[in-house]
Amino acid sequence: MPAHADGKRRTPLRRSGFTTLEDAEAELDHARGLLALDTDPAVRRQITKLMLSVLKDTKSLPDLEEVRRKVQTRQDLNRHVTVAEWLGEFLKRKRSIEATTKRSYESHVRLYLKPYLGDIRLDRLRVSDIAGMFDAIEEFNDIIATERASGDPARVAAVRYRRPVGPTTMHRIRATLRHALNIAICQDRLLDFNPAAVVELDSVTRPKPVIWTDERVTRWRADHQAHLERLKRTREGKRVDPIAAYIGAPRPSPVMVWTREQTNAFLAYARRDRLFALYRLIAVRGLRRGEGVGVRWPDVIFEKARIGVHWQITQLGWTPIQGSPKTDASDREIAVDAETMAILKEHKKRQARERLVMGADWADSGFVFTNESGRPLHPQHATDRFYWLCYQAGLPPIRLHDLRHGAATAMLAAGVDIKIVQETLGHKSSAFTRDTYTSVYPEAAAAAAEATATFLAGPVVPAPGPVPSRRSTARPGTSGKPEGEGEASGTVIPMPPH
């Protein structure tokens, strides 16, 4: 063994009790291999300290490859990094990412990864540990559902602010952990295997848009009334928020789309609202919420009836965040119909009047959709106002984002080419557009059925008779009987001339 730091000779390390000479020689080679990993005396002293500590705890020498990896990356050999410590280091290194992405990483680490896995040594994290975390999350989902269904106000209040974790969020949690462990492998060589990469989770089924047919609306109204009564009982006589009851009632799908008549009814009701132009633009051209509130006047080209989608306003918690679209496909220019462009001109005149009223207090932000003082519109304000208009119009609820789904479905039902729909929506591929928007309006489905039937219809043509069997057809020179009956077996049947 190497000497101490002060040069004092160290007591030799002796071990006995091996059953064979080969076992003893293998252990000796293992010890020599550990001490040969580095020639630096300080590192060799660390290796010695590690060997003695591990032998005392486990009666065996430390793993050679694990120590080699730590020596090569200049780690403290006698300190073990936990999952929590590495996740903290991972977050520090993620500086050049979108604010929303970093917030997502931080919430996954804070709410799930550290509480369930934080105390485990990073190099001893197993697939079963990660699978157990997701099992625990699913168990808590069941607790939330049970408490909410109990009807006991105290039990309901205990989980009021806890939301069940769905399959999509679980996949994102795993993706965050997998990314953090990949960095530990590639940059610091703390691991040689990523256990998060092989954990199996339930597949995520993307909800397809569902049309609000008359039958579904009737069913929803009954569910909404029952939901409202439950809320009143839970609140024990206190006022129930009508919008919360309106959007909280069960619906056939998380993604609902209005029919053409329902969309027109909403636009007619919202005509006098100061944000009508925003809702019209989303309903007709399928902009995302952040893209809609992020439209700027320099990007509106009235002469060409086109709008450039080059900016967006998203939310980080409650804080609005401005920036360019995240993908090249989302940064685009779209054509706009004449009526919508005329509505935008009316909106610009209204904004000019508001500017005169505000005078020096007006903030010239350059955005198309602003508050009354000219400042950029908060995305959540657009959503809250949308829900109120839907409720007042007496329509079944949809999300503001579902107006975008409705625009896509309407384009496909109108026969617009799938490639144009993809570019208008800002999707990366037409395959994604086609797979997502498979629902069509009932009228379009009926028209497609009629068109198919019409194509197949035509003049009635008599069906041809059955093809006669050669064995049962009488031929010249035969008796009309099947071969082998009433004739010698060697009789030759004449064939018809060519």
PDB file of N, CA and C in Angstrom, residues 410-482:
ATOM      1  N   ALA A 410     -62.417  22.357 -40.115  1.00  0.00           N
ATOM      2  CA  ALA A 410     -63.205  23.038 -41.140  1.00  0.00           C
ATOM      3  C   ALA A 410     -62.454  23.082 -42.468  1.00  0.00           C
ATOM      4  N   MET A 411     -61.146  23.324 -42.417  1.00  0.00           N
ATOM      5  CA  MET A 411     -60.360  23.350 -43.648  1.00  0.00           C
ATOM      6  C   MET A 411     -60.372  21.994 -44.352  1.00  0.00           C
ATOM      7  N   LEU A 412     -60.203  20.933 -43.563  1.00  0.00           N
ATOM      8  CA  LEU A 412     -60.209  19.598 -44.161  1.00  0.00           C
ATOM      9  C   LEU A 412     -61.590  19.249 -44.699  1.00  0.00           C
ATOM     10  N   ALA A 413     -62.640  19.631 -43.959  1.00  0.00           N
ATOM     11  CA  ALA A 413     -64.004  19.346 -44.422  1.00  0.00           C
ATOM     12  C   ALA A 413     -64.328  20.128 -45.690  1.00  0.00           C
ATOM     13  N   ALA A 414     -63.701  21.308 -45.843  1.00  0.00           N
ATOM     14  CA  ALA A 414     -63.943  22.118 -47.042  1.00  0.00           C
ATOM     15  C   ALA A 414     -63.123  21.653 -48.232  1.00  0.00           C
ATOM     16  N   GLY A 415     -62.305  20.616 -48.040  1.00  0.00           N
ATOM     17  CA  GLY A 415     -61.536  20.072 -49.142  1.00  0.00           C
ATOM     18  C   GLY A 415     -60.200  20.744 -49.380  1.00  0.00           C
ATOM     19  N   VAL A 416     -59.705  21.522 -48.398  1.00  0.00           N
ATOM     20  CA  VAL A 416     -58.402  22.166 -48.551  1.00  0.00           C
ATOM     21  C   VAL A 416     -57.309  21.106 -48.536  1.00  0.00           C
ATOM     22  N   ASP A 417     -56.321  21.247 -49.398  1.00  0.00           N
ATOM     23  CA  ASP A 417     -55.232  20.284 -49.484  1.00  0.00           C
ATOM     24  C   ASP A 417     -54.520  20.164 -48.139  1.00  0.00           C
ATOM     25  N   ILE A 418     -54.158  18.933 -47.769  1.00  0.00           N
ATOM     26  CA  ILE A 418     -53.574  18.667 -46.459  1.00  0.00           C
ATOM     27  C   ILE A 418     -52.268  19.423 -46.263  1.00  0.00           C
ATOM     28  N   LYS A 419     -51.499  19.630 -47.333  1.00  0.00           N
ATOM     29  CA  LYS A 419     -50.239  20.352 -47.224  1.00  0.00           C
ATOM     30  C   LYS A 419     -50.485  21.814 -46.872  1.00  0.00           C
ATOM     31  N   ILE A 420     -51.512  22.410 -47.439  1.00  0.00           N
ATOM     32  CA  ILE A 420     -51.841  23.804 -47.126  1.00  0.00           C
ATOM     33  C   ILE A 420     -52.324  23.912 -45.680  1.00  0.00           C
ATOM     34  N   VAL A 421     -53.121  22.935 -45.248  1.00  0.00           N
ATOM     35  CA  VAL A 421     -53.580  22.929 -43.853  1.00  0.00           C
ATOM     36  C   VAL A 421     -52.388  22.843 -42.908  1.00  0.00           C
ATOM     37  N   GLN A 422     -51.446  21.973 -43.226  1.00  0.00           N
ATOM     38  CA  GLN A 422     -50.255  21.814 -42.386  1.00  0.00           C
ATOM     39  C   GLN A 422     -49.474  23.117 -42.280  1.00  0.00           C
ATOM     40  N   GLU A 423     -49.244  23.790 -43.402  1.00  0.00           N
ATOM     41  CA  GLU A 423     -48.466  25.033 -43.388  1.00  0.00           C
ATOM     42  C   GLU A 423     -49.223  26.156 -42.677  1.00  0.00           C
ATOM     43  N   THR A 424     -50.547  26.182 -42.827  1.00  0.00           N
ATOM     44  CA  THR A 424     -51.335  27.208 -42.153  1.00  0.00           C
ATOM     45  C   THR A 424     -51.264  27.043 -40.641  1.00  0.00           C
ATOM     46  N   LEU A 425     -51.328  25.806 -40.168  1.00  0.00           N
ATOM     47  CA  LEU A 425     -51.306  25.541 -38.733  1.00  0.00           C
ATOM     48  C   LEU A 425     -49.908  25.606 -38.138  1.00  0.00           C
ATOM     49  N   GLY A 426     -48.885  25.513 -38.983  1.00  0.00           N
ATOM     50  CA  GLY A 426     -47.518  25.546 -38.475  1.00  0.00           C
ATOM     51  C   GLY A 426     -47.045  24.211 -37.952  1.00  0.00           C
ATOM     52  N   HIS A 427     -47.563  23.108 -38.517  1.00  0.00           N
ATOM     53  CA  HIS A 427     -47.110  21.778 -38.131  1.00  0.00           C
ATOM     54  C   HIS A 427     -45.835  21.410 -38.876  1.00  0.00           C
ATOM     55  N   LYS A 428     -45.049  20.509 -38.306  1.00  0.00           N
ATOM     56  CA  LYS A 428     -43.810  20.087 -38.950  1.00  0.00           C
ATOM     57  C   LYS A 428     -44.061  19.177 -40.146  1.00  0.00           C
ATOM     58  N   SER A 429     -45.125  18.375 -40.077  1.00  0.00           N
ATOM     59  CA  SER A 429     -45.385  17.426 -41.156  1.00  0.00           C
ATOM     60  C   SER A 429     -46.876  17.300 -41.398  1.00  0.00           C
ATOM     61  N   SER A 430     -47.222  16.964 -42.632  1.00  0.00           N
ATOM     62  CA  SER A 430     -48.629  16.757 -42.958  1.00  0.00           C
ATOM     63  C   SER A 430     -49.148  15.466 -42.338  1.00  0.00           C
ATOM     64  N   ALA A 431     -48.241  14.514 -42.051  1.00  0.00           N
ATOM     65  CA  ALA A 431     -48.674  13.262 -41.417  1.00  0.00           C
ATOM     66  C   ALA A 431     -49.246  13.552 -40.031  1.00  0.00           C
ATOM     67  N   PHE A 432     -48.598  14.452 -39.292  1.00  0.00           N
ATOM     68  CA  PHE A 432     -49.126  14.822 -37.972  1.00  0.00           C
ATOM     69  C   PHE A 432     -50.496  15.466 -38.117  1.00  0.00           C
ATOM     70  N   THR A 433     -50.654  16.349 -39.096  1.00  0.00           N
ATOM     71  CA  THR A 433     -51.943  17.006 -39.312  1.00  0.00           C
ATOM     72  C   THR A 433     -53.013  15.980 -39.634  1.00  0.00           C
ATOM     73  N   ARG A 434     -52.676  15.045 -40.511  1.00  0.00           N
ATOM     74  CA  ARG A 434     -53.654  14.039 -40.933  1.00  0.00           C
ATOM     75  C   ARG A 434     -54.044  13.129 -39.774  1.00  0.00           C
ATOM     76  N   ASP A 435     -53.061  12.731 -38.958  1.00  0.00           N
ATOM     77  CA  ASP A 435     -53.338  11.820 -37.843  1.00  0.00           C
ATOM     78  C   ASP A 435     -54.150  12.499 -36.744  1.00  0.00           C
ATOM     79  N   THR A 436     -53.950  13.799 -36.552  1.00  0.00           N
ATOM     80  CA  THR A 436     -54.623  14.498 -35.457  1.00  0.00           C
ATOM     81  C   THR A 436     -56.056  14.842 -35.798  1.00  0.00           C
ATOM     82  N   TYR A 437     -56.290  15.338 -37.010  1.00  0.00           N
ATOM     83  CA  TYR A 437     -57.610  15.865 -37.361  1.00  0.00           C
ATOM     84  C   TYR A 437     -58.359  14.887 -38.257  1.00  0.00           C
ATOM     85  N   THR A 438     -58.741  13.770 -37.676  1.00  0.00           N
ATOM     86  CA  THR A 438     -59.499  12.768 -38.423  1.00  0.00           C
ATOM     87  C   THR A 438     -60.994  12.976 -38.326  1.00  0.00           C
ATOM     88  N   SER A 439     -61.438  13.780 -37.347  1.00  0.00           N
ATOM     89  CA  SER A 439     -62.877  14.015 -37.220  1.00  0.00           C
ATOM     90  C   SER A 439     -63.297  15.079 -38.221  1.00  0.00           C
ATOM     91  N   VAL A 440     -64.489  14.939 -38.767  1.00  0.00           N
ATOM     92  CA  VAL A 440     -65.038  15.913 -39.704  1.00  0.00           C
ATOM     93  C   VAL A 440     -66.453  16.249 -39.258  1.00  0.00           C
ATOM     94  N   TYR A 441     -66.960  17.332 -39.783  1.00  0.00           N
ATOM     95  CA  TYR A 441     -68.326  17.712 -39.461  1.00  0.00           C
ATOM     96  C   TYR A 441     -69.301  16.655 -39.975  1.00  0.00           C
ATOM     97  N   PRO A 442     -70.413  16.424 -39.285  1.00  0.00           N
ATOM     98  CA  PRO A 442     -71.383  15.429 -39.743  1.00  0.00           C
ATOM     99  C   PRO A 442     -71.862  15.696 -41.167  1.00  0.00           C
ATOM    100  N   GLU A 443     -72.036  16.972 -41.533  1.00  0.00           N
ATOM    101  CA  GLU A 443     -72.501  17.282 -42.883  1.00  0.00           C
ATOM    102  C   GLU A 443     -71.487  16.823 -43.926  1.00  0.00           C
ATOM    103  N   ALA A 444     -70.188  17.020 -43.615  1.00  0.00           N
ATOM    104  CA  ALA A 444     -69.157  16.600 -44.563  1.00  0.00           C
ATOM    105  C   ALA A 444     -69.109  15.083 -44.679  1.00  0.00           C
ATOM    106  N   ALA A 445     -69.292  14.385 -43.561  1.00  0.00           N
ATOM    107  CA  ALA A 445     -69.299  12.926 -43.610  1.00  0.00           C
ATOM    108  C   ALA A 445     -70.488  12.422 -44.423  1.00  0.00           C
ATOM    109  N   ALA A 446     -71.665  13.047 -44.237  1.00  0.00           N
ATOM    110  CA  ALA A 446     -72.846  12.650 -45.009  1.00  0.00           C
ATOM    111  C   ALA A 446     -72.646  12.934 -46.489  1.00  0.00           C
ATOM    112  N   ALA A 447     -72.043  14.081 -46.810  1.00  0.00           N
ATOM    113  CA  ALA A 447     -71.798  14.409 -48.214  1.00  0.00           C
ATOM    114  C   ALA A 447     -70.838  13.413 -48.846  1.00  0.00           C
ATOM    115  N   ALA A 448     -69.819  12.987 -48.075  1.00  0.00           N
ATOM    116  CA  ALA A 448     -68.873  11.999 -48.604  1.00  0.00           C
ATOM    117  C   ALA A 448     -69.570  10.670 -48.876  1.00  0.00           C
ATOM    118  N   ALA A 449     -70.489  10.269 -47.984  1.00  0.00           N
ATOM    119  CA  ALA A 449     -71.231   9.020 -48.199  1.00  0.00           C
ATOM    120  C   ALA A 449     -72.098   9.109 -49.443  1.00  0.00           C
ATOM    121  N   GLU A 450     -72.791  10.245 -49.622  1.00  0.00           N
ATOM    122  CA  GLU A 450     -73.645  10.414 -50.804  1.00  0.00           C
ATOM    123  C   GLU A 450     -72.815  10.443 -52.076  1.00  0.00           C
ATOM    124  N   ALA A 451     -71.667  11.114 -52.023  1.00  0.00           N
ATOM    125  CA  ALA A 451     -70.817  11.176 -53.211  1.00  0.00           C
ATOM    126  C   ALA A 451     -70.328   9.797 -53.615  1.00  0.00           C
ATOM    127  N   THR A 452     -69.987   8.960 -52.626  1.00  0.00           N
ATOM    128  CA  THR A 452     -69.541   7.605 -52.921  1.00  0.00           C
ATOM    129  C   THR A 452     -70.658   6.783 -53.535  1.00  0.00           C
ATOM    130  N   ALA A 453     -71.879   6.896 -52.979  1.00  0.00           N
ATOM    131  CA  ALA A 453     -73.008   6.153 -53.518  1.00  0.00           C
ATOM    132  C   ALA A 453     -73.338   6.618 -54.941  1.00  0.00           C
ATOM    133  N   THR A 454     -73.250   7.924 -55.185  1.00  0.00           N
ATOM    134  CA  THR A 454     -73.530   8.453 -56.522  1.00  0.00           C
ATOM    135  C   THR A 454     -72.512   7.949 -57.532  1.00  0.00           C
ATOM    136  N   PHE A 455     -71.267   7.878 -57.123  1.00  0.00           N
ATOM    137  CA  PHE A 455     -70.226   7.394 -58.023  1.00  0.00           C
ATOM    138  C   PHE A 455     -70.467   5.942 -58.444  1.00  0.00           C
ATOM    139  N   LEU A 456     -70.932   5.148 -57.481  1.00  0.00           N
ATOM    140  CA  LEU A 456     -71.166   3.735 -57.781  1.00  0.00           C
ATOM    141  C   LEU A 456     -72.473   3.507 -58.532  1.00  0.00           C
ATOM    142  N   ALA A 457     -73.395   4.484 -58.477  1.00  0.00           N
ATOM    143  CA  ALA A 457     -74.694   4.324 -59.142  1.00  0.00           C
ATOM    144  C   ALA A 457     -74.522   4.471 -60.658  1.00  0.00           C
ATOM    145  N   GLY A 458     -75.409   3.809 -61.430  1.00  0.00           N
ATOM    146  CA  GLY A 458     -75.355   3.877 -62.889  1.00  0.00           C
ATOM    147  C   GLY A 458     -76.491   3.086 -63.485  1.00  0.00           C
ATOM    148  N   PRO A 459     -76.551   2.987 -64.831  1.00  0.00           N
ATOM    149  CA  PRO A 459     -77.622   2.209 -65.470  1.00  0.00           C
ATOM    150  C   PRO A 459     -77.557   0.749 -65.068  1.00  0.00           C
ATOM    151  N   VAL A 460     -78.738   0.150 -64.954  1.00  0.00           N
ATOM    152  CA  VAL A 460     -78.822  -1.247 -64.550  1.00  0.00           C
ATOM    153  C   VAL A 460     -78.387  -2.133 -65.716  1.00  0.00           C
ATOM    154  N   VAL A 461     -77.425  -2.975 -65.508  1.00  0.00           N
ATOM    155  CA  VAL A 461     -76.907  -3.898 -66.525  1.00  0.00           C
ATOM    156  C   VAL A 461     -77.215  -5.312 -66.065  1.00  0.00           C
ATOM    157  N   PRO A 462     -77.861  -6.131 -66.944  1.00  0.00           N
ATOM    158  CA  PRO A 462     -78.172  -7.513 -66.526  1.00  0.00           C
ATOM    159  C   PRO A 462     -76.902  -8.262 -66.149  1.00  0.00           C
ATOM    160  N   ALA A 463     -77.006  -9.020 -65.098  1.00  0.00           N
ATOM    161  CA  ALA A 463     -75.850  -9.789 -64.663  1.00  0.00           C
ATOM    162  C   ALA A 463     -75.616 -10.942 -65.623  1.00  0.00           C
ATOM    163  N   PRO A 464     -74.384 -11.253 -65.968  1.00  0.00           N
ATOM    164  CA  PRO A 464     -74.108 -12.383 -66.862  1.00  0.00           C
ATOM    165  C   PRO A 464     -74.489 -13.703 -66.212  1.00  0.00           C
ATOM    166  N   GLY A 465     -74.858 -14.696 -67.061  1.00  0.00           N
ATOM    167  CA  GLY A 465     -75.213 -16.009 -66.534  1.00  0.00           C
ATOM    168  C   GLY A 465     -74.015 -16.732 -65.986  1.00  0.00           C
ATOM    169  N   PRO A 466     -74.250 -17.774 -65.201  1.00  0.00           N
ATOM    170  CA  PRO A 466     -73.127 -18.522 -64.633  1.00  0.00           C
ATOM    171  C   PRO A 466     -72.320 -19.220 -65.709  1.00  0.00           C
ATOM    172  N   VAL A 467     -71.066 -19.355 -65.525  1.00  0.00           N
ATOM    173  CA  VAL A 467     -70.191 -20.051 -66.482  1.00  0.00           C
ATOM    174  C   VAL A 467     -70.463 -21.543 -66.383  1.00  0.00           C
ATOM    175  N   PRO A 468     -70.844 -22.169 -67.493  1.00  0.00           N
ATOM    176  CA  PRO A 468     -71.165 -23.615 -67.443  1.00  0.00           C
ATOM    177  C   PRO A 468     -69.941 -24.443 -67.093  1.00  0.00           C
ATOM    178  N   SER A 469     -70.217 -25.533 -66.365  1.00  0.00           N
ATOM    179  CA  SER A 469     -69.139 -26.434 -65.988  1.00  0.00           C
ATOM    180  C   SER A 469     -68.762 -27.301 -67.169  1.00  0.00           C
ATOM    181  N   ARG A 470     -67.475 -27.497 -67.391  1.00  0.00           N
ATOM    182  CA  ARG A 470     -67.021 -28.320 -68.516  1.00  0.00           C
ATOM    183  C   ARG A 470     -67.422 -29.776 -68.340  1.00  0.00           C
ATOM    184  N   ARG A 471     -67.532 -30.228 -67.120  1.00  0.00           N
ATOM    185  CA  ARG A 471     -67.864 -31.638 -66.881  1.00  0.00           C
ATOM    186  C   ARG A 471     -69.321 -31.911 -67.142  1.00  0.00           C
ATOM    187  N   SER A 472     -70.191 -30.854 -67.023  1.00  0.00           N
ATOM    188  CA  SER A 472     -71.626 -31.096 -67.169  1.00  0.00           C
ATOM    189  C   SER A 472     -72.172 -30.562 -68.488  1.00  0.00           C
ATOM    190  N   THR A 473     -71.318 -30.026 -69.367  1.00  0.00           N
ATOM    191  CA  THR A 473     -71.784 -29.470 -70.634  1.00  0.00           C
ATOM    192  C   THR A 473     -71.685 -30.515 -71.731  1.00  0.00           C
ATOM    193  N   ALA A 474     -72.847 -30.716 -72.433  1.00  0.00           N
ATOM    194  CA  ALA A 474     -72.853 -31.694 -73.535  1.00  0.00           C
ATOM    195  C   ALA A 474     -72.089 -31.140 -74.719  1.00  0.00           C
ATOM    196  N   ARG A 475     -71.298 -31.947 -75.339  1.00  0.00           N
ATOM    197  CA  ARG A 475     -70.518 -31.544 -76.493  1.00  0.00           C
ATOM    198  C   ARG A 475     -70.872 -32.441 -77.678  1.00  0.00           C
ATOM    199  N   PRO A 476     -70.562 -31.978 -78.863  1.00  0.00           N
ATOM    200  CA  PRO A 476     -70.872 -32.808 -80.048  1.00  0.00           C
ATOM    201  C   PRO A 476     -70.232 -34.177 -79.942  1.00  0.00           C
ATOM    202  N   GLY A 477     -71.045 -35.143 -80.279  1.00  0.00           N
ATOM    203  CA  GLY A 477     -70.538 -36.514 -80.267  1.00  0.00           C
ATOM    204  C   GLY A 477     -70.642 -37.185 -78.935  1.00  0.00           C
ATOM    205  N   THR A 478     -71.307 -36.557 -77.956  1.00  0.00           N
ATOM    206  CA  THR A 478     -71.452 -37.188 -76.643  1.00  0.00           C
ATOM    207  C   THR A 478     -72.916 -37.321 -76.338  1.00  0.00           C
ATOM    208  N   SER A 479     -73.229 -38.070 -75.319  1.00  0.00           N
ATOM    209  CA  SER A 479     -74.620 -38.290 -74.937  1.00  0.00           C
ATOM    210  C   SER A 479     -75.126 -37.277 -73.952  1.00  0.00           C
ATOM    211  N   GLY A 480     -74.266 -36.344 -73.550  1.00  0.00           N
ATOM    212  CA  GLY A 480     -74.688 -35.344 -72.558  1.00  0.00           C
ATOM    213  C   GLY A 480     -74.547 -35.830 -71.148  1.00  0.00           C
ATOM    214  N   LYS A 481     -74.093 -37.055 -70.970  1.00  0.00           N
ATOM    215  CA  LYS A 481     -73.919 -37.587 -69.630  1.00  0.00           C
ATOM    216  C   LYS A 481     -72.505 -37.295 -69.133  1.00  0.00           C
ATOM    217  N   PRO A 482     -72.371 -37.277 -67.860  1.00  0.00           N
ATOM    218  CA  PRO A 482     -71.030 -37.083 -67.320  1.00  0.00           C
ATOM    219  C   PRO A 482     -70.095 -38.178 -67.788  1.00  0.00           C
TER     220      PRO A 482
END
